[in-house]
Amino acid sequence: MKELIRSTDPTVMAFASALLQGEDIDCFQMDVNMSILEGGIGIFPRRMMVREEDYDRAARVMQDNGIPLGK
């Protein structure tokens, strides 16, 4: 798995997830439970992970839709 994006904005993560699902790219959000424990104030970012072999295609989808990558 490789980190694609990192964001404290849950709407960005939901949009990114929907875009990736539309392209048949599997993704997994990490640190979701950490965000819940903090009380939703947005201190800890969530990470969107994709498979290494899907990374280039997923990065292109994010760039085409104006979502910054988490490098």
Coordinates of N, CA, C and O in Angstrom, one line a residue:
M1 N 0.8 -1.2 0.0 CA 0.0 0.0 0.0 C 0.9 1.2 0.0 O 2.0 1.2 0.6
K2 N 0.4 2.3 -0.7 CA 1.2 3.5 -0.8 C 0.2 4.7 -0.5 O -0.9 4.7 -1.0
E3 N 0.7 5.7 0.2 CA -0.1 6.8 0.6 C -0.4 7.7 -0.7 O 0.5 8.1 -1.4
L4 N -1.7 7.9 -1.0 CA -2.0 8.7 -2.1 C -2.3 10.2 -1.7 O -1.7 11.1 -2.2
I5 N -3.2 10.4 -0.7 CA -3.5 11.7 -0.2 C -3.5 11.7 1.3 O -3.7 10.6 1.9
R6 N -3.4 12.9 1.9 CA -3.5 13.1 3.4 C -4.3 14.4 3.6 O -4.0 15.4 3.0
S7 N -5.4 14.3 4.4 CA -6.2 15.5 4.6 C -6.9 15.4 5.9 O -7.3 14.3 6.4
T8 N -7.2 16.6 6.5 CA -8.0 16.6 7.7 C -9.5 16.9 7.3 O -10.3 17.0 8.2
D9 N -9.7 17.1 6.0 CA -11.1 17.4 5.5 C -11.8 16.1 5.1 O -11.4 15.5 4.1
P10 N -12.8 15.7 5.9 CA -13.5 14.5 5.5 C -14.3 14.6 4.2 O -14.5 13.5 3.5
T11 N -14.6 15.7 3.7 CA -15.3 15.8 2.4 C -14.3 15.5 1.3 O -14.7 14.9 0.3
V12 N -13.1 15.9 1.4 CA -12.0 15.6 0.4 C -11.8 14.1 0.4 O -11.7 13.5 -0.7
M13 N -11.8 13.5 1.5 CA -11.6 12.1 1.6 C -12.7 11.3 0.9 O -12.5 10.3 0.2
A14 N -13.9 11.8 1.2 CA -15.1 11.1 0.6 C -15.1 11.3 -0.9 O -15.5 10.3 -1.6
F15 N -14.8 12.5 -1.4 CA -14.8 12.8 -2.8 C -13.7 11.9 -3.5 O -13.9 11.3 -4.5
A16 N -12.5 11.9 -2.9 CA -11.4 11.1 -3.4 C -11.8 9.6 -3.5 O -11.5 8.9 -4.5
S17 N -12.4 9.1 -2.4 CA -12.8 7.7 -2.4 C -13.9 7.4 -3.5 O -13.8 6.4 -4.2
A18 N -14.8 8.3 -3.7 CA -15.8 8.1 -4.7 C -15.2 8.1 -6.1 O -15.5 7.3 -7.0
L19 N -14.2 9.0 -6.3 CA -13.5 9.1 -7.6 C -12.8 7.8 -7.9 O -12.8 7.3 -9.0
L20 N -12.1 7.3 -6.9 CA -11.3 6.1 -7.1 C -12.2 4.9 -7.3 O -11.9 4.0 -8.1
Q21 N -13.3 4.8 -6.6 CA -14.3 3.7 -6.8 C -14.8 3.7 -8.2 O -15.1 2.7 -8.8
G22 N -15.1 5.0 -8.7 CA -15.6 5.1 -10.1 C -14.6 4.6 -11.1 O -15.0 4.3 -12.2
E23 N -13.3 4.6 -10.8 CA -12.3 4.1 -11.7 C -11.8 2.7 -11.4 O -10.9 2.2 -11.9
D24 N -12.6 2.0 -10.5 CA -12.3 0.6 -10.1 C -10.9 0.5 -9.4 O -10.2 -0.5 -9.7
I25 N -10.5 1.5 -8.6 CA -9.3 1.5 -7.9 C -9.6 1.3 -6.4 O -10.3 2.1 -5.8
D26 N -9.1 0.2 -5.8 CA -9.3 0.0 -4.4 C -8.6 0.9 -3.6 O -7.4 1.3 -3.9
C27 N -9.2 1.4 -2.5 CA -8.5 2.4 -1.6 C -8.9 2.0 -0.2 O -9.9 1.4 0.1
F28 N -8.1 2.5 0.8 CA -8.4 2.3 2.2 C -8.0 3.5 3.0 O -6.9 4.1 2.8
Q29 N -8.9 4.0 3.8 CA -8.6 5.2 4.6 C -8.0 4.7 6.0 O -8.5 3.9 6.7
M30 N -6.8 5.3 6.3 CA -6.2 5.0 7.6 C -6.4 6.2 8.5 O -6.6 7.3 8.0
D31 N -6.2 6.0 9.8 CA -6.3 7.0 10.8 C -7.7 7.5 11.0 O -7.9 8.6 11.6
V32 N -8.7 6.8 10.6 CA -10.1 7.3 10.8 C -10.4 7.2 12.3 O -11.0 8.2 12.8
N33 N -10.0 6.2 12.9 CA -10.4 6.1 14.4 C -9.6 7.2 15.2 O -10.2 7.7 16.2
M34 N -8.5 7.6 14.8 CA -7.7 8.6 15.4 C -8.5 9.9 15.3 O -8.6 10.7 16.3
S35 N -9.1 10.2 14.2 CA -9.8 11.4 14.0 C -11.1 11.4 14.8 O -11.5 12.5 15.3
I36 N -11.7 10.3 15.0 CA -12.9 10.2 15.9 C -12.5 10.4 17.3 O -13.2 11.1 18.1
L37 N -11.4 9.9 17.8 CA -10.9 10.1 19.2 C -10.6 11.5 19.5 O -10.8 12.0 20.6
E38 N -10.2 12.3 18.5 CA -9.8 13.7 18.8 C -11.0 14.6 19.0 O -10.9 15.7 19.3
G39 N -12.2 14.0 18.7 CA -13.4 14.8 18.8 C -13.8 15.6 17.6 O -14.7 16.5 17.6
G40 N -13.3 15.3 16.5 CA -13.6 15.9 15.2 C -13.2 17.3 15.0 O -13.7 18.1 14.2
I41 N -12.1 17.7 15.7 CA -11.6 19.1 15.5 C -10.6 19.2 14.4 O -10.1 20.3 14.2
G42 N -10.2 18.1 13.8 CA -9.4 18.2 12.6 C -7.9 18.3 12.8 O -7.2 18.9 12.0
I43 N -7.4 17.8 13.9 CA -5.9 17.9 14.2 C -5.2 16.8 13.4 O -4.1 17.1 12.8
F44 N -5.7 15.6 13.5 CA -5.0 14.5 12.9 C -5.5 14.2 11.5 O -6.7 13.9 11.3
P45 N -4.6 14.2 10.5 CA -5.1 13.9 9.1 C -5.4 12.5 8.9 O -4.8 11.6 9.5
R46 N -6.3 12.2 8.0 CA -6.5 10.9 7.5 C -5.7 10.6 6.3 O -5.4 11.6 5.5
R47 N -5.3 9.4 6.0 CA -4.5 9.0 4.9 C -5.3 8.1 4.0 O -6.0 7.1 4.5
M48 N -5.3 8.3 2.7 CA -5.9 7.4 1.7 C -4.8 6.6 1.1 O -3.8 7.1 0.5
M49 N -4.9 5.3 1.2 CA -3.9 4.4 0.7 C -4.5 3.6 -0.5 O -5.7 3.3 -0.6
V50 N -3.6 3.3 -1.5 CA -3.9 2.5 -2.7 C -2.8 1.5 -2.9 O -1.7 1.6 -2.4
R51 N -3.1 0.5 -3.7 CA -2.1 -0.5 -4.0 C -1.0 0.1 -4.8 O -1.2 1.1 -5.6
E52 N 0.2 -0.3 -4.7 CA 1.4 0.2 -5.4 C 1.1 0.2 -6.9 O 1.4 1.2 -7.6
E53 N 0.5 -0.9 -7.4 CA 0.3 -1.0 -8.9 C -0.8 0.0 -9.4 O -0.9 0.2 -10.6
D54 N -1.6 0.5 -8.5 CA -2.7 1.4 -8.9 C -2.3 2.9 -8.6 O -3.0 3.8 -9.0
Y55 N -1.1 3.1 -8.0 CA -0.7 4.4 -7.6 C -0.7 5.5 -8.7 O -1.3 6.6 -8.6
D56 N 0.0 5.2 -9.8 CA 0.1 6.1 -10.9 C -1.3 6.5 -11.5 O -1.5 7.7 -11.7
R57 N -2.1 5.5 -11.7 CA -3.5 5.8 -12.2 C -4.3 6.6 -11.2 O -5.0 7.6 -11.6
A58 N -4.2 6.3 -9.9 CA -4.9 7.0 -8.9 C -4.4 8.4 -8.7 O -5.2 9.4 -8.6
A59 N -3.1 8.6 -8.8 CA -2.5 10.0 -8.7 C -3.0 10.8 -9.9 O -3.3 12.0 -9.7
R60 N -3.2 10.3 -11.1 CA -3.7 11.0 -12.2 C -5.1 11.4 -12.0 O -5.5 12.5 -12.3
V61 N -5.9 10.5 -11.4 CA -7.3 10.9 -11.1 C -7.4 12.0 -10.1 O -8.2 12.9 -10.3
M62 N -6.6 12.0 -9.1 CA -6.6 13.1 -8.1 C -6.1 14.4 -8.7 O -6.8 15.4 -8.5
Q63 N -5.1 14.4 -9.5 CA -4.6 15.6 -10.2 C -5.6 16.2 -11.1 O -5.8 17.4 -11.2
D64 N -6.3 15.3 -11.9 CA -7.3 15.7 -12.8 C -8.5 16.4 -12.1 O -9.2 17.2 -12.7
N65 N -8.7 16.1 -10.9 CA -9.8 16.7 -10.1 C -9.4 17.7 -9.1 O -10.2 18.1 -8.2
G66 N -8.1 18.1 -9.1 CA -7.6 19.2 -8.3 C -7.4 18.8 -6.8 O -7.4 19.7 -5.9
I67 N -7.2 17.5 -6.5 CA -6.9 17.1 -5.2 C -5.4 16.9 -5.0 O -4.8 16.1 -5.7
P68 N -4.8 17.7 -4.1 CA -3.4 17.6 -3.9 C -2.9 16.2 -3.3 O -3.6 15.7 -2.5
L69 N -1.8 15.7 -3.8 CA -1.3 14.4 -3.3 C -0.6 14.6 -2.0 O -0.1 15.7 -1.7
G70 N -0.5 13.5 -1.2 CA 0.1 13.6 0.1 C 1.5 13.2 0.2 O 1.9 12.5 1.0
K71 N 2.3 13.8 -0.7 CA 3.8 13.5 -0.7 C 4.5 14.3 0.3 O 4.2 15.4 0.6

